[in-house]
Coordinates of C-alpha atoms in Angstrom, one line a residue:
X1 CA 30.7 44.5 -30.6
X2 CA 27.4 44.1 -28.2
X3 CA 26.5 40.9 -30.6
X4 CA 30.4 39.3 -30.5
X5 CA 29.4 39.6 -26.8
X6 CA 26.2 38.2 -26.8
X7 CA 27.8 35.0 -28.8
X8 CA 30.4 34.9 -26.7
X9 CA 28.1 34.6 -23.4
X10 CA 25.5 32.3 -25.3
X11 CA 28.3 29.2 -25.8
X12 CA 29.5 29.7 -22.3
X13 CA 26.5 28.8 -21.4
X14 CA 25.9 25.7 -23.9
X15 CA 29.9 24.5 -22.8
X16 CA 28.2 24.5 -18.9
X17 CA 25.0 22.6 -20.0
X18 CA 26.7 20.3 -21.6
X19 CA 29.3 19.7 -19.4
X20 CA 26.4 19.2 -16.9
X21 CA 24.8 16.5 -18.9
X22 CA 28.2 14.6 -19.2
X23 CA 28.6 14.7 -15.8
X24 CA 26.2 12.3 -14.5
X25 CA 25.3 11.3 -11.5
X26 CA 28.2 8.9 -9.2
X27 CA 27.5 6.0 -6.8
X28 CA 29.2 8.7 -4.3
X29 CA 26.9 11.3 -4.5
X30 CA 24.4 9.0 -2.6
X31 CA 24.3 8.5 1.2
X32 CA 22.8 5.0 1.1
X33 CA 24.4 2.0 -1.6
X34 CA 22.5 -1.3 -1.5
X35 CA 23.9 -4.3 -3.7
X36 CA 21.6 -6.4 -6.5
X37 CA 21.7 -9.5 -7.5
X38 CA 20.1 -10.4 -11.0
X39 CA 18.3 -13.7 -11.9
X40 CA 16.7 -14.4 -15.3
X41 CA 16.3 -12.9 -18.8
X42 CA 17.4 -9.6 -19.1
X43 CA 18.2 -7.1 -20.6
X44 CA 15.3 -5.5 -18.6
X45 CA 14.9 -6.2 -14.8
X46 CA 12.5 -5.6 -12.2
X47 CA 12.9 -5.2 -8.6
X48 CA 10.7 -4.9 -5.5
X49 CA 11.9 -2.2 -3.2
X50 CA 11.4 -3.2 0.3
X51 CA 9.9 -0.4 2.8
X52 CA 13.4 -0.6 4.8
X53 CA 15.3 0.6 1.6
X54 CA 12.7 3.3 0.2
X55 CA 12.7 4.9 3.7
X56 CA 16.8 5.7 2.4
X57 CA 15.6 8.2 0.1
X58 CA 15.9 11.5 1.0
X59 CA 12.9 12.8 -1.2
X60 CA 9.1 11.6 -0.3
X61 CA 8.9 10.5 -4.5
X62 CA 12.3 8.7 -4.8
X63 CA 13.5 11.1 -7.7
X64 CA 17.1 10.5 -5.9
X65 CA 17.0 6.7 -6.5
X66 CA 19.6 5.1 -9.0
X67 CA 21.0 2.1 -9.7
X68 CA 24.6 1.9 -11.1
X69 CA 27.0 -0.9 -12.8
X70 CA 30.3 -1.9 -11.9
X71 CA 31.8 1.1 -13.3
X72 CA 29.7 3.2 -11.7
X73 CA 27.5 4.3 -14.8
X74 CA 23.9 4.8 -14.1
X75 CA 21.2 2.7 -15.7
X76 CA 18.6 3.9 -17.3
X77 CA 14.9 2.7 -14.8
X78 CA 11.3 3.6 -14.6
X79 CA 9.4 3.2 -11.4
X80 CA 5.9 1.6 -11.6
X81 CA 3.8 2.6 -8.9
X82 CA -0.2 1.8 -8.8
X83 CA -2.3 3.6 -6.2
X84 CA -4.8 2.0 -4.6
X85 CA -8.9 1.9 -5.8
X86 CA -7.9 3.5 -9.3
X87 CA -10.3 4.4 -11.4
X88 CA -12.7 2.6 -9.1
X89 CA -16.4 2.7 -9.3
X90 CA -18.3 0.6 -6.0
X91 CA -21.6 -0.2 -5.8
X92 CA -23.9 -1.7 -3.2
X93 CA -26.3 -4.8 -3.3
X94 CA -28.7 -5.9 -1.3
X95 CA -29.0 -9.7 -2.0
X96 CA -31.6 -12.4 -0.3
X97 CA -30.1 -14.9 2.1
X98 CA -31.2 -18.3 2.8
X99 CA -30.9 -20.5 6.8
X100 CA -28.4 -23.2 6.8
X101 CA -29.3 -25.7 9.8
X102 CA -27.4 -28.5 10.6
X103 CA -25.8 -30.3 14.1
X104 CA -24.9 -28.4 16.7
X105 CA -21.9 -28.9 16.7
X106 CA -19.6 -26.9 15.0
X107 CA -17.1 -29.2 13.8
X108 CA -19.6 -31.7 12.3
X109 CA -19.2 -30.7 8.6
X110 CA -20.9 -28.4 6.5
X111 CA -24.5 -28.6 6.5
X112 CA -26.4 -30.3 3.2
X113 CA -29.1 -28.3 1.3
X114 CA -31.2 -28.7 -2.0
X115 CA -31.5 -26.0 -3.6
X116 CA -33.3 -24.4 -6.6
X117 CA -32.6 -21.7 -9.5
X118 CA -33.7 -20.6 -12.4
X119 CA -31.4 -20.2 -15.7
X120 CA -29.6 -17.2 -14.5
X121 CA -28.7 -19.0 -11.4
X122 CA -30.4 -17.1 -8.9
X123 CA -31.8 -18.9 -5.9
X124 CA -35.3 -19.6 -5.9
X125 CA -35.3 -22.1 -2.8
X126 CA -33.3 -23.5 -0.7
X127 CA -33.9 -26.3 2.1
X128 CA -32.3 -28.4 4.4
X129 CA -31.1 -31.9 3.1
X130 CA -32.8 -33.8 5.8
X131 CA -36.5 -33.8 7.4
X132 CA -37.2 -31.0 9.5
X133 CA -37.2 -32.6 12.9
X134 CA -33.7 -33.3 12.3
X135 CA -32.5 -30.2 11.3
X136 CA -30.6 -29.2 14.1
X137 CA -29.5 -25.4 15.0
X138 CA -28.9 -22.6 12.5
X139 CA -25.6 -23.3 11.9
X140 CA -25.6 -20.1 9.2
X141 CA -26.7 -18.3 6.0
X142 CA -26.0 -18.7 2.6
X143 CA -26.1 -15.6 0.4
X144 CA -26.9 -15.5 -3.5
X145 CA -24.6 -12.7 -4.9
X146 CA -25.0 -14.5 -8.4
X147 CA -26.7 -11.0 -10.2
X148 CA -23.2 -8.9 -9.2
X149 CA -20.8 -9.5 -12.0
X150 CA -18.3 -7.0 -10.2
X151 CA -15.3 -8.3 -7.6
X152 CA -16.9 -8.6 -3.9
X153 CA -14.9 -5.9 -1.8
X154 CA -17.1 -5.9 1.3
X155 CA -19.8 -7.9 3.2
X156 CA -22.7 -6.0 5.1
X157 CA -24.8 -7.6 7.6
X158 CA -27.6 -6.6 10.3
X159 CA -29.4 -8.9 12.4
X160 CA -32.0 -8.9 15.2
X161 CA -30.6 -7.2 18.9
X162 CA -31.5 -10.1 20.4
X163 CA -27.7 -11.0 19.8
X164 CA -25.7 -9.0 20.9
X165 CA -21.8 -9.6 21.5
X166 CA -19.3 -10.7 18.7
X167 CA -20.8 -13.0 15.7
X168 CA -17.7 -14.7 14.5
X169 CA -17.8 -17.2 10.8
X170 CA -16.3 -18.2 8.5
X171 CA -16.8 -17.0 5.0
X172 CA -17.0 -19.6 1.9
X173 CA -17.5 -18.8 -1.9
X174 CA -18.8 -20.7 -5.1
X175 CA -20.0 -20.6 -8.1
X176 CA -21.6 -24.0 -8.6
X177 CA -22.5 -24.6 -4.6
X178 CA -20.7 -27.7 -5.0
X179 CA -16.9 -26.2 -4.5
X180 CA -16.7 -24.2 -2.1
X181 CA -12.9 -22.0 -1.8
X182 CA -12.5 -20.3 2.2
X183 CA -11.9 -16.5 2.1
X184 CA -11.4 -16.2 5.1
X185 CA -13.0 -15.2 8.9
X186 CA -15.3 -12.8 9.4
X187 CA -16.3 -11.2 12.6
X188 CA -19.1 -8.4 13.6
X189 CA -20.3 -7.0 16.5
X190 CA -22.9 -5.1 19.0
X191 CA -21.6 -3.8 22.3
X192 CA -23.2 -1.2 24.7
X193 CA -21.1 0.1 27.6
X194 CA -21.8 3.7 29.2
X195 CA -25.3 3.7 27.9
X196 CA -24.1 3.8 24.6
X197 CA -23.9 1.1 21.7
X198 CA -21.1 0.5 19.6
X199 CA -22.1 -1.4 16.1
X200 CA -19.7 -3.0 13.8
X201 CA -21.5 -4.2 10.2
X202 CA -18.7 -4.2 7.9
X203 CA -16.6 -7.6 7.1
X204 CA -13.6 -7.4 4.5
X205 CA -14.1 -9.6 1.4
X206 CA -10.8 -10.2 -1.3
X207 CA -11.7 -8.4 -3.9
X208 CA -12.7 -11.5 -6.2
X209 CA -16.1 -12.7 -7.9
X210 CA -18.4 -15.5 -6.8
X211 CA -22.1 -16.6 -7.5
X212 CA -22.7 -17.5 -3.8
X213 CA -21.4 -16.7 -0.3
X214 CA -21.7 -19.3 2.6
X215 CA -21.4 -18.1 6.1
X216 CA -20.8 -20.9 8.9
X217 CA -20.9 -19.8 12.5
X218 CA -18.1 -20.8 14.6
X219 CA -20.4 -21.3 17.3
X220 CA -23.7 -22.3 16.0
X221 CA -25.5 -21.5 19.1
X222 CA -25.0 -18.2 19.0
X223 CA -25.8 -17.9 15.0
X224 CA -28.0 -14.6 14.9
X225 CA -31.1 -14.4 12.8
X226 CA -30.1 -12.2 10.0
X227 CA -32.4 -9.3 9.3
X228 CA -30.5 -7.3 6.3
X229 CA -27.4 -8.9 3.9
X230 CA -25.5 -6.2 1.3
X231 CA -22.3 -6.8 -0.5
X232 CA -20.5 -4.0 -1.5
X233 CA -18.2 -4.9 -5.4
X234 CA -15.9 -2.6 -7.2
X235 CA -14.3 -2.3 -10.9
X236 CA -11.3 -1.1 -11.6
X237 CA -9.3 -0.2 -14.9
X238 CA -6.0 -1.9 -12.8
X239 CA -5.9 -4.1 -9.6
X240 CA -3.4 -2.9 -7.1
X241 CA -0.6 -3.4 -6.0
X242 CA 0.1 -5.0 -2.2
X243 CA 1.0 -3.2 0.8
X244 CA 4.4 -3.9 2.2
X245 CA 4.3 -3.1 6.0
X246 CA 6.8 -1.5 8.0
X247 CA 8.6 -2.6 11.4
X248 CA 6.5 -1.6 14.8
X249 CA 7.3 2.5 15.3
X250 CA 7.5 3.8 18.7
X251 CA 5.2 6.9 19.8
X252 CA 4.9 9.3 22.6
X253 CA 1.5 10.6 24.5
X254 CA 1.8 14.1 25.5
X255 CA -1.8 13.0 27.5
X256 CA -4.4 10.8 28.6
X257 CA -5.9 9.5 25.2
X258 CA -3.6 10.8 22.9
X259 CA -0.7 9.3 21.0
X260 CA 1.2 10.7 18.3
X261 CA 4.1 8.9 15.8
X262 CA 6.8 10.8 13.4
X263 CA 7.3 8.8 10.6
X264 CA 10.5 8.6 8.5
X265 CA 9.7 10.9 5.6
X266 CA 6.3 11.5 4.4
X267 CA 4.7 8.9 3.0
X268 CA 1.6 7.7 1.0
X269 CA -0.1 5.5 4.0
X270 CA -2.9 3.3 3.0
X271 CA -3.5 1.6 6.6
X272 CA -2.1 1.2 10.0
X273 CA -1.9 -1.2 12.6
X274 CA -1.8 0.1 15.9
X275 CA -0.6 -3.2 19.1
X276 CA -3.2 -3.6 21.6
X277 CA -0.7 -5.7 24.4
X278 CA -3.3 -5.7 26.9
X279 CA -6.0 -8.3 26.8
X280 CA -9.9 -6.5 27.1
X281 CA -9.1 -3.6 25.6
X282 CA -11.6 -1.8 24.2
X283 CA -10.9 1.8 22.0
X284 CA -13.3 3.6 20.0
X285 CA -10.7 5.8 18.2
X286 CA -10.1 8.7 15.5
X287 CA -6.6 8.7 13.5
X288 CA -5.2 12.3 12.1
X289 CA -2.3 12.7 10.3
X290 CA -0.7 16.1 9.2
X291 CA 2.8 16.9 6.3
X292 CA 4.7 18.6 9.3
X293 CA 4.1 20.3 13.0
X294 CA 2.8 23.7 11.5
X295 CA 0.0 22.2 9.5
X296 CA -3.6 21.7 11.2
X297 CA -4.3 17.7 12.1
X298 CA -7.4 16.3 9.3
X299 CA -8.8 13.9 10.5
X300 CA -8.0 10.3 8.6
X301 CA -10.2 7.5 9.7
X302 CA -11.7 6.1 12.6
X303 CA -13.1 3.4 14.1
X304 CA -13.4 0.4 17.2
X305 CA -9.8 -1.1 18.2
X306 CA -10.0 -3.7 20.6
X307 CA -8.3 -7.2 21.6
X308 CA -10.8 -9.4 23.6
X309 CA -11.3 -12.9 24.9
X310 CA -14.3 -14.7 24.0
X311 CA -14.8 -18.3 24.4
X312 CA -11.1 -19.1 25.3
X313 CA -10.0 -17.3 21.8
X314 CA -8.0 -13.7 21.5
X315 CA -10.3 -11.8 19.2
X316 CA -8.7 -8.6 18.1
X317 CA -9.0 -5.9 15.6
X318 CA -6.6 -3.0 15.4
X319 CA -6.6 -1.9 11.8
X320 CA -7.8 1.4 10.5
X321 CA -7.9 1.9 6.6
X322 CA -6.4 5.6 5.4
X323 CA -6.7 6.8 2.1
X324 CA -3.1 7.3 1.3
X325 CA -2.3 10.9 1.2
X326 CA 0.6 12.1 2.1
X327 CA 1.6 12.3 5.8
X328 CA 4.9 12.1 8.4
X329 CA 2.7 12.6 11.3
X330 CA -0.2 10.6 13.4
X331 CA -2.1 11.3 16.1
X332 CA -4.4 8.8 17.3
X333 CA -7.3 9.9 19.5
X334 CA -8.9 7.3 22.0
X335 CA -12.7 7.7 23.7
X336 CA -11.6 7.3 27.4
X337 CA -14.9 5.8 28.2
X338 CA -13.8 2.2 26.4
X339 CA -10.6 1.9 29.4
X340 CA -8.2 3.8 27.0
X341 CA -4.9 1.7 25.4
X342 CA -2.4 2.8 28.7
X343 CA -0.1 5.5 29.5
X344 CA 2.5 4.6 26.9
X345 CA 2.1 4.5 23.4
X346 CA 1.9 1.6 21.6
X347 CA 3.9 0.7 18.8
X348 CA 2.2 1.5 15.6
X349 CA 2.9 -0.3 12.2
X350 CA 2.5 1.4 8.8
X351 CA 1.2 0.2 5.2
X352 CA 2.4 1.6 1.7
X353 CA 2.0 0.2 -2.0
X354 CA 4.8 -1.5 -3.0
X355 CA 6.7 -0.2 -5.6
X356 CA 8.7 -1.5 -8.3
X357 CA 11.6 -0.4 -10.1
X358 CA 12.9 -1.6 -13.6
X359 CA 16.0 -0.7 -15.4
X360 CA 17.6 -2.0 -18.0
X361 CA 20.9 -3.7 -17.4
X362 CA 24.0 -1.8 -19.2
X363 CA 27.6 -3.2 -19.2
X364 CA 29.3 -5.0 -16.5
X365 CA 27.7 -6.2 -12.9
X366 CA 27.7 -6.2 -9.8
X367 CA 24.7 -3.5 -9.7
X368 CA 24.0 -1.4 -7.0
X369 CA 20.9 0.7 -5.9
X370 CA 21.5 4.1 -4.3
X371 CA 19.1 6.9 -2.4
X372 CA 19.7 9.4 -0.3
X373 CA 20.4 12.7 -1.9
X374 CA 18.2 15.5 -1.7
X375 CA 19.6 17.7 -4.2
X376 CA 18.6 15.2 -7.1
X377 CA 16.5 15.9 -9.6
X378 CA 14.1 13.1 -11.1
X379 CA 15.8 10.4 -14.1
X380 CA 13.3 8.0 -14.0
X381 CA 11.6 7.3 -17.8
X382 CA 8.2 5.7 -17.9
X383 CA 7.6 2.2 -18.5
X384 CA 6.5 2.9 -22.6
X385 CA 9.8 4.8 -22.9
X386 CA 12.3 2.4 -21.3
X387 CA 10.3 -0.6 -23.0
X388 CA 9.3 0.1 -26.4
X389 CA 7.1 -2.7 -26.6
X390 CA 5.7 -2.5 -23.0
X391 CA 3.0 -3.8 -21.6
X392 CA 0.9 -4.8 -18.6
X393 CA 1.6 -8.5 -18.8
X394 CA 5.2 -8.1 -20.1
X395 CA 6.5 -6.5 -16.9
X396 CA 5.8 -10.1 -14.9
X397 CA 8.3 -11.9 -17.4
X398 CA 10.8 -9.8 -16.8
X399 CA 14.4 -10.6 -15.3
X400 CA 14.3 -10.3 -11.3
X401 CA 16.7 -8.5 -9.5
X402 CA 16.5 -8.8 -5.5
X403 CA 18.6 -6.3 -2.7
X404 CA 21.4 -8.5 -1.4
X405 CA 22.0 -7.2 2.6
X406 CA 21.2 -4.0 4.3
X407 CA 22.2 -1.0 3.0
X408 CA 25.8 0.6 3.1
X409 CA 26.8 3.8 3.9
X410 CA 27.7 6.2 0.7
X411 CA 29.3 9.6 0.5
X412 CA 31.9 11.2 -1.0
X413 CA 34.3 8.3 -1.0
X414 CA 31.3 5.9 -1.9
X415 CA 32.1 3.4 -5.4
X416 CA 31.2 0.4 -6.9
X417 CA 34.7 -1.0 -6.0
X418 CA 37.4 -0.4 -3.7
X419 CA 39.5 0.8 -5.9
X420 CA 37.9 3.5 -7.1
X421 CA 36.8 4.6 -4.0
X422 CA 40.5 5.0 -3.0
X423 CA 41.0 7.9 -5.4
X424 CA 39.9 11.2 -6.8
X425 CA 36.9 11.0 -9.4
X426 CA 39.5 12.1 -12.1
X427 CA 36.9 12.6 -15.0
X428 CA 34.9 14.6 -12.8
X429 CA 37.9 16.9 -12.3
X430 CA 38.9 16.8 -16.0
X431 CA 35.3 18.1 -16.8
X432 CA 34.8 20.9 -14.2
X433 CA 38.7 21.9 -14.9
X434 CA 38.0 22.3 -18.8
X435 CA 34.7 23.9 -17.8
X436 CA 36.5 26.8 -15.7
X437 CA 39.1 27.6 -18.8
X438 CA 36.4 27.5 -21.1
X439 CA 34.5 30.5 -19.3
X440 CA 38.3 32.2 -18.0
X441 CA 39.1 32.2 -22.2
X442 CA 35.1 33.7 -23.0
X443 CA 36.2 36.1 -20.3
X444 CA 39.5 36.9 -21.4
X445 CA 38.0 37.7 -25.2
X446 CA 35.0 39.9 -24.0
X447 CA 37.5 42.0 -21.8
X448 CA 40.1 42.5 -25.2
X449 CA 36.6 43.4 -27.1
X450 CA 36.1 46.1 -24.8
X451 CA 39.5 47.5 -24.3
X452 CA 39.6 47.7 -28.4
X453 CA 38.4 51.4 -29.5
X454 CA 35.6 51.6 -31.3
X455 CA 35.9 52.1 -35.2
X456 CA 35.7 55.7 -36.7
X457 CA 32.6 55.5 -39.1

């Protein structure tokens, strides 16, 4: 009898896990629907997802993300996510530099050199195009980076004190010294105030390869004589992906110096961006971040904000780079010796990796994304699974499907179409309804098994 019961009980429980499978998830389960619009070759498509529509998810890994047809049947979807500096291995350089003179002026063109090199390209000479006397000012510095065979991440640079102030350039890069491609400005700096100095070294390069750097002051007056040059490179097994930035957040300061921001959900930040409105601000600063209120503050990064005129232009820098752990909460800490950033907190700006989701595209359209619902559990497959012939350079041919609009509200009454949101979800009933007489009829044979007397042996 004890075994009859045992069976008995055993496919009860196999009816209600598979009753659970067929019911699947429905568009109304979700608090937030967004619509999708499809363009190119499918059947598999791939699709950005903004910062505004992430931040609908009720779970910090978007395990309650789906995206549904017009019959409200889920599709099957992988997310591809790539954090930042994977597999990374960086390396510093110190390379030789070499004066570029030319006109004073900064707008009179590049200045012209002859240079000289051996086979591997590195620079044995370089001088100035014309005769000494006409030389002119040190308009800037030409670096040979030609022995690093690694992307260029970051530019170091030291120069004599007899400069002190902001050294803004430009930044140039070749590999023949006869093209030159701009990357972009860069901008160091010495200050002392309150018998202390504040040093900034460090200029962002794009993460690309060149034999040769070319740094042209915008003011060639003020060009510093150089007394130390390193370039820091990187490898990684992937690059990347970009940071999508958020809308300004507004913060509160509790006191002088101190401002503090609750973000949506708790996120994966890779760098913020904090508004200086006030011209001559000046802000040595240190960032913390915490998961929730009764967790200690760590400390994230720190470093010199400040916005600045010089020579008629706004020169600014209010960036601090994180290294994307998880958190919902900053606190940025100001040195009130630089003038502070004000009583109010500024508005604050957040950076994450984008992320993409692919699915692939089952029966009729429209499609439409939902999040929001914290009881989900995860459905995403990987990329191998949901492509059987994936790989890297695949997922860029792929069909594109784009949110159409903001985001609409979901619920209980939430479908694809009016119509079905204007009744019961029938099938769901059906199942749930055969489920319950399923386990009333296992109950109604176990209770006649144990009413039955026992056999005489």
């Amino acid at each position: 009898m004890n075994r009859k019961l045992n069976l008995g009980w055993l496919g009860a429980l196999g009816l209600c896990v598979a009753l659970s499978a067929v019911a699947q998830d429905q568009p109304g389960d979700f608090k937030s629907l967004v619509p999708v619009s499809l363009s190119g070759e499918g059947p598999w498509y791939r699709l950005e997802l903004p910062l505004a529509v992430q931040l609908q998810a009720s779970q910090t890994d978007l395990r309650d993300i789906r995206v549904f047809n017009a019959a409200g049947e889920p599709q099957a979807y992988a997310l591809a996510r790539q954090q930042a500096q994977t597999t990374e291995q960086r390396s510093f350089s110190e390379v030789k530099w070499f004066p570029l003179y030319g006109s004073a002026q900064a707008g009179d063109g590049s200045p012209g050199v002859r240079v000289q090199s051996n086979a591997n390209g590195t620079l044995v000479e370089v001088q100035p195009s014309t005769r000494r006397e006409d030389q002119g000012a040190l308009r800037g510095w030409l670096l040979d980076a030609s022995a690093i065979k690694a992307p260029l991440q970051q530019l170091v640079l030291d120069w004599t004190s007899e400069r002190d102030g902001f050294q803004r350039f430009s930044i140039e890069a070749s590999d023949d010294l006869q093209h030159w491609q701009a990357w972009g400005e860069g901008q160091v700096a010495r200050l002392a105030f309150a018998d202390e100095r504040i040093e900034q070294h460090e200029v962002a390069l794009p993460g690309q390869s060149a034999r040769y750097l070319r740094l042209l002051w915008n003011t060639p007056q003020s060009a510093p004589q150089l007394t130390s040059a390193r370039l820091q490179s990187s490898t990684t097994s992937s690059l990347p992906s970009p940071l999508v930035w958020s809308q300004p957040l507004g913060g509160s300061s509790a006191r002088a110096g101190e401002y503090t921001w609750q973000l949506p959900m708790g996120l994966n930040i890779e760098r913020v961006r904090v508004a200086l409105k006030q011209a001559n601000s000046l802000a040595p600063a240190t960032l913390y971040g915490r998961r929730e209120s009764s967790l200690p503050w760590q400390a994230l990064s720190s470093g010199l904000l400040y916005r600045l005129t010089q020579n008629g232009q706004d020169v600014q820098q209010n960036e601090l780079q994180l290294p994307g752990q998880t958190v919902q909460q900053l606190k940025l800490v100001v040195d009130p010796r630089g003038g502070g950033l004000g009583n109010e907190a500024p508005t604050l700006e957040f950076a994450v990796r984008s992320t993409q989701l692919v699915f692939l595209a089952r029966g009729e359209g429209p499609y439409t994304l939902a999040l929001g619902n914290p009881t989900a559990t995860a459905a995403n497959l990987s990329l191998s699974t949901l492509i059987p012939d994936y790989d890297p350079q695949r997922l860029k041919g792929l069909g594109q499907a784009k949110v159409e609009g903001a985001a609409q509200p979901g619920g209980p009454t939430a479908s694809p179409s009016a119509a079905a949101a204007s009744g019961p979800d029938w099938k769901r009933i059906g199942l749930w309804a055969v489920l319950l007489l399923g386990v009333l009829a296992l109950a109604g044979m176990a209770f006649s098994l144990l009413r039955k007397p026992a056999a005489k042996s």
